[in-house]
């Protein structure tokens, strides 16, 4: 149970870090990745496909941010599965895979990839930010586990 809790808390730490970086940098750099726009499009299209009225404006932003935090926390929490020895390597691999997925899966899913692929800088930052999220998750899990074993 302690392992599961540390995985979830670690995944949340990585997801929050990813979103803090994203929200901060996009305010200052117009070439920053806009994964939030991809998420808003996905939420809107998904709700419309179910004949639901999607939120708009700030409500759409908040709903997308909440969904992003939850989905990334759950995804990043898988970093804690497997041997402790490979925790940082898994963090890097799972984070990089998420970033590459953001670049390559948007268009096949029927979403615009422009917010994450418009420039080479945007592409590199997209992968780098998810990589950082994965590494923060791995370090948080490692720290939580070492604290719980030392009690």
PDB file of C-alpha atoms in Angstrom:
ATOM      1  CA  UNK A   1       0.000   0.000   0.000  1.00  0.00           C
ATOM      2  CA  UNK A   2       2.848   2.394   0.822  1.00  0.00           C
ATOM      3  CA  UNK A   3       4.355   1.743  -2.606  1.00  0.00           C
ATOM      4  CA  UNK A   4       1.059   2.548  -4.338  1.00  0.00           C
ATOM      5  CA  UNK A   5       0.664   5.765  -2.357  1.00  0.00           C
ATOM      6  CA  UNK A   6       4.233   6.863  -3.102  1.00  0.00           C
ATOM      7  CA  UNK A   7       3.649   6.123  -6.804  1.00  0.00           C
ATOM      8  CA  UNK A   8       0.477   8.221  -6.877  1.00  0.00           C
ATOM      9  CA  UNK A   9       2.022  11.118  -4.935  1.00  0.00           C
ATOM     10  CA  UNK A  10       5.109  10.955  -7.145  1.00  0.00           C
ATOM     11  CA  UNK A  11       2.942  10.933 -10.275  1.00  0.00           C
ATOM     12  CA  UNK A  12       1.063  13.956  -8.997  1.00  0.00           C
ATOM     13  CA  UNK A  13       4.362  15.754  -8.304  1.00  0.00           C
ATOM     14  CA  UNK A  14       5.464  15.111 -11.887  1.00  0.00           C
ATOM     15  CA  UNK A  15       2.108  16.208 -13.330  1.00  0.00           C
ATOM     16  CA  UNK A  16       2.064  19.408 -11.271  1.00  0.00           C
ATOM     17  CA  UNK A  17       5.660  20.183 -12.277  1.00  0.00           C
ATOM     18  CA  UNK A  18       4.832  19.629 -15.950  1.00  0.00           C
ATOM     19  CA  UNK A  19       1.858  21.994 -15.735  1.00  0.00           C
ATOM     20  CA  UNK A  20       3.718  24.670 -13.795  1.00  0.00           C
ATOM     21  CA  UNK A  21       6.450  24.704 -16.446  1.00  0.00           C
ATOM     22  CA  UNK A  22       3.877  24.767 -19.236  1.00  0.00           C
ATOM     23  CA  UNK A  23       1.741  27.554 -17.769  1.00  0.00           C
ATOM     24  CA  UNK A  24       4.743  29.683 -16.801  1.00  0.00           C
ATOM     25  CA  UNK A  25       6.663  29.457 -20.066  1.00  0.00           C
ATOM     26  CA  UNK A  26       3.650  29.943 -22.335  1.00  0.00           C
ATOM     27  CA  UNK A  27       3.051  33.292 -20.638  1.00  0.00           C
ATOM     28  CA  UNK A  28       6.475  34.521 -21.762  1.00  0.00           C
ATOM     29  CA  UNK A  29       7.252  32.650 -24.989  1.00  0.00           C
ATOM     30  CA  UNK A  30       4.858  32.535 -27.936  1.00  0.00           C
ATOM     31  CA  UNK A  31       6.766  29.547 -29.382  1.00  0.00           C
ATOM     32  CA  UNK A  32       6.188  27.482 -26.247  1.00  0.00           C
ATOM     33  CA  UNK A  33       4.222  24.258 -26.642  1.00  0.00           C
ATOM     34  CA  UNK A  34       0.487  24.649 -26.104  1.00  0.00           C
ATOM     35  CA  UNK A  35      -0.534  21.207 -24.953  1.00  0.00           C
ATOM     36  CA  UNK A  36      -3.443  22.924 -23.207  1.00  0.00           C
ATOM     37  CA  UNK A  37      -4.938  23.781 -26.599  1.00  0.00           C
ATOM     38  CA  UNK A  38      -4.672  20.142 -27.683  1.00  0.00           C
ATOM     39  CA  UNK A  39      -6.383  19.126 -24.441  1.00  0.00           C
ATOM     40  CA  UNK A  40      -9.151  21.678 -24.887  1.00  0.00           C
ATOM     41  CA  UNK A  41      -9.752  20.440 -28.431  1.00  0.00           C
ATOM     42  CA  UNK A  42      -9.820  16.816 -27.225  1.00  0.00           C
ATOM     43  CA  UNK A  43     -12.276  17.595 -24.423  1.00  0.00           C
ATOM     44  CA  UNK A  44     -14.526  19.618 -26.719  1.00  0.00           C
ATOM     45  CA  UNK A  45     -14.581  16.977 -29.474  1.00  0.00           C
ATOM     46  CA  UNK A  46     -15.095  14.173 -26.962  1.00  0.00           C
ATOM     47  CA  UNK A  47     -18.032  15.871 -25.306  1.00  0.00           C
ATOM     48  CA  UNK A  48     -19.592  16.793 -28.643  1.00  0.00           C
ATOM     49  CA  UNK A  49     -19.269  13.154 -29.767  1.00  0.00           C
ATOM     50  CA  UNK A  50     -21.371  12.216 -26.716  1.00  0.00           C
ATOM     51  CA  UNK A  51     -23.920  14.927 -27.578  1.00  0.00           C
ATOM     52  CA  UNK A  52     -22.868  16.989 -24.550  1.00  0.00           C
ATOM     53  CA  UNK A  53     -22.252  20.716 -24.521  1.00  0.00           C
ATOM     54  CA  UNK A  54     -18.593  21.326 -23.730  1.00  0.00           C
ATOM     55  CA  UNK A  55     -17.559  24.135 -21.420  1.00  0.00           C
ATOM     56  CA  UNK A  56     -16.114  27.298 -22.936  1.00  0.00           C
ATOM     57  CA  UNK A  57     -13.713  30.000 -21.837  1.00  0.00           C
ATOM     58  CA  UNK A  58     -12.238  29.686 -18.361  1.00  0.00           C
ATOM     59  CA  UNK A  59     -14.432  26.689 -17.526  1.00  0.00           C
ATOM     60  CA  UNK A  60     -12.919  24.818 -20.502  1.00  0.00           C
ATOM     61  CA  UNK A  61      -9.410  25.744 -19.357  1.00  0.00           C
ATOM     62  CA  UNK A  62     -10.067  24.570 -15.779  1.00  0.00           C
ATOM     63  CA  UNK A  63     -11.719  21.316 -16.890  1.00  0.00           C
ATOM     64  CA  UNK A  64      -8.826  20.583 -19.253  1.00  0.00           C
ATOM     65  CA  UNK A  65      -6.231  21.403 -16.601  1.00  0.00           C
ATOM     66  CA  UNK A  66      -7.961  19.099 -14.093  1.00  0.00           C
ATOM     67  CA  UNK A  67      -8.121  16.290 -16.647  1.00  0.00           C
ATOM     68  CA  UNK A  68      -4.501  16.850 -17.611  1.00  0.00           C
ATOM     69  CA  UNK A  69      -3.331  16.726 -13.994  1.00  0.00           C
ATOM     70  CA  UNK A  70      -5.301  13.552 -13.318  1.00  0.00           C
ATOM     71  CA  UNK A  71      -4.289  11.709 -16.482  1.00  0.00           C
ATOM     72  CA  UNK A  72      -0.623  12.691 -16.222  1.00  0.00           C
ATOM     73  CA  UNK A  73      -0.517  11.805 -12.507  1.00  0.00           C
ATOM     74  CA  UNK A  74      -1.899   8.339 -13.261  1.00  0.00           C
ATOM     75  CA  UNK A  75       0.432   7.875 -16.242  1.00  0.00           C
ATOM     76  CA  UNK A  76       3.504   9.093 -14.358  1.00  0.00           C
ATOM     77  CA  UNK A  77       2.634   6.912 -11.356  1.00  0.00           C
ATOM     78  CA  UNK A  78       3.538   3.863 -13.481  1.00  0.00           C
ATOM     79  CA  UNK A  79       7.154   4.966 -13.147  1.00  0.00           C
ATOM     80  CA  UNK A  80       7.106   3.448  -9.665  1.00  0.00           C
ATOM     81  CA  UNK A  81       6.323  -0.028 -10.996  1.00  0.00           C
ATOM     82  CA  UNK A  82       9.246  -2.396 -11.338  1.00  0.00           C
ATOM     83  CA  UNK A  83      12.657  -2.524  -9.721  1.00  0.00           C
ATOM     84  CA  UNK A  84      13.884   0.405  -7.655  1.00  0.00           C
ATOM     85  CA  UNK A  85      17.246   0.141  -9.414  1.00  0.00           C
ATOM     86  CA  UNK A  86      15.739   1.453 -12.670  1.00  0.00           C
ATOM     87  CA  UNK A  87      13.487   4.147 -11.225  1.00  0.00           C
ATOM     88  CA  UNK A  88      15.278   7.141 -12.805  1.00  0.00           C
ATOM     89  CA  UNK A  89      15.704   5.357 -16.121  1.00  0.00           C
ATOM     90  CA  UNK A  90      11.966   4.530 -16.158  1.00  0.00           C
ATOM     91  CA  UNK A  91      11.186   8.136 -15.268  1.00  0.00           C
ATOM     92  CA  UNK A  92      13.230   9.379 -18.212  1.00  0.00           C
ATOM     93  CA  UNK A  93      11.824   6.777 -20.616  1.00  0.00           C
ATOM     94  CA  UNK A  94       8.179   7.227 -19.625  1.00  0.00           C
ATOM     95  CA  UNK A  95       8.504  11.016 -19.629  1.00  0.00           C
ATOM     96  CA  UNK A  96      10.186  11.055 -23.045  1.00  0.00           C
ATOM     97  CA  UNK A  97       7.582   8.631 -24.399  1.00  0.00           C
ATOM     98  CA  UNK A  98       4.797  10.967 -23.267  1.00  0.00           C
ATOM     99  CA  UNK A  99       6.468  13.916 -24.990  1.00  0.00           C
ATOM    100  CA  UNK A 100       6.992  11.973 -28.203  1.00  0.00           C
ATOM    101  CA  UNK A 101       3.393  10.781 -27.983  1.00  0.00           C
ATOM    102  CA  UNK A 102       2.212  14.379 -27.699  1.00  0.00           C
ATOM    103  CA  UNK A 103       4.033  15.113 -30.954  1.00  0.00           C
ATOM    104  CA  UNK A 104       3.029  12.032 -32.910  1.00  0.00           C
ATOM    105  CA  UNK A 105      -0.401  10.957 -31.656  1.00  0.00           C
ATOM    106  CA  UNK A 106      -2.358  14.195 -31.896  1.00  0.00           C
ATOM    107  CA  UNK A 107      -2.974  14.086 -35.640  1.00  0.00           C
ATOM    108  CA  UNK A 108      -3.893  10.346 -35.766  1.00  0.00           C
ATOM    109  CA  UNK A 109      -6.369  11.038 -32.938  1.00  0.00           C
ATOM    110  CA  UNK A 110      -8.025  13.716 -35.075  1.00  0.00           C
ATOM    111  CA  UNK A 111      -6.527  16.643 -33.161  1.00  0.00           C
ATOM    112  CA  UNK A 112      -4.434  19.537 -34.396  1.00  0.00           C
ATOM    113  CA  UNK A 113      -0.740  18.913 -33.830  1.00  0.00           C
ATOM    114  CA  UNK A 114       0.179  22.530 -34.603  1.00  0.00           C
ATOM    115  CA  UNK A 115       0.247  23.646 -30.927  1.00  0.00           C
ATOM    116  CA  UNK A 116       3.068  21.168 -30.219  1.00  0.00           C
ATOM    117  CA  UNK A 117       4.815  20.856 -33.601  1.00  0.00           C
ATOM    118  CA  UNK A 118       4.812  24.367 -35.073  1.00  0.00           C
ATOM    119  CA  UNK A 119       8.589  24.882 -34.692  1.00  0.00           C
ATOM    120  CA  UNK A 120      11.586  22.713 -33.872  1.00  0.00           C
ATOM    121  CA  UNK A 121      11.874  24.595 -30.586  1.00  0.00           C
ATOM    122  CA  UNK A 122       8.252  23.761 -29.760  1.00  0.00           C
ATOM    123  CA  UNK A 123       8.878  20.085 -30.484  1.00  0.00           C
ATOM    124  CA  UNK A 124      12.022  19.941 -28.334  1.00  0.00           C
ATOM    125  CA  UNK A 125      10.328  21.748 -25.441  1.00  0.00           C
ATOM    126  CA  UNK A 126       7.303  19.441 -25.591  1.00  0.00           C
ATOM    127  CA  UNK A 127       9.489  16.360 -25.156  1.00  0.00           C
ATOM    128  CA  UNK A 128      11.771  18.086 -22.615  1.00  0.00           C
ATOM    129  CA  UNK A 129       8.898  19.120 -20.348  1.00  0.00           C
ATOM    130  CA  UNK A 130       7.428  15.628 -20.232  1.00  0.00           C
ATOM    131  CA  UNK A 131      10.924  14.277 -19.614  1.00  0.00           C
ATOM    132  CA  UNK A 132      11.253  16.638 -16.652  1.00  0.00           C
ATOM    133  CA  UNK A 133       7.838  15.503 -15.379  1.00  0.00           C
ATOM    134  CA  UNK A 134       8.975  11.888 -15.548  1.00  0.00           C
ATOM    135  CA  UNK A 135      12.227  12.603 -13.743  1.00  0.00           C
ATOM    136  CA  UNK A 136      10.494  14.635 -11.020  1.00  0.00           C
ATOM    137  CA  UNK A 137       8.117  11.713 -10.532  1.00  0.00           C
ATOM    138  CA  UNK A 138      10.993   9.233 -10.208  1.00  0.00           C
ATOM    139  CA  UNK A 139      12.842  11.452  -7.737  1.00  0.00           C
ATOM    140  CA  UNK A 140       9.691  12.053  -5.691  1.00  0.00           C
ATOM    141  CA  UNK A 141       8.937   8.321  -5.518  1.00  0.00           C
ATOM    142  CA  UNK A 142      12.531   7.589  -4.563  1.00  0.00           C
ATOM    143  CA  UNK A 143      12.417  10.218  -1.836  1.00  0.00           C
ATOM    144  CA  UNK A 144       9.059   9.072  -0.482  1.00  0.00           C
ATOM    145  CA  UNK A 145      10.187   5.476  -0.338  1.00  0.00           C
ATOM    146  CA  UNK A 146      13.436   6.292   1.431  1.00  0.00           C
ATOM    147  CA  UNK A 147      11.550   8.406   4.018  1.00  0.00           C
ATOM    148  CA  UNK A 148       8.982   5.671   4.679  1.00  0.00           C
ATOM    149  CA  UNK A 149      11.664   3.003   5.106  1.00  0.00           C
ATOM    150  CA  UNK A 150      13.590   5.201   7.517  1.00  0.00           C
ATOM    151  CA  UNK A 151      10.668   5.651   9.923  1.00  0.00           C
TER     152      UNK A 151
END
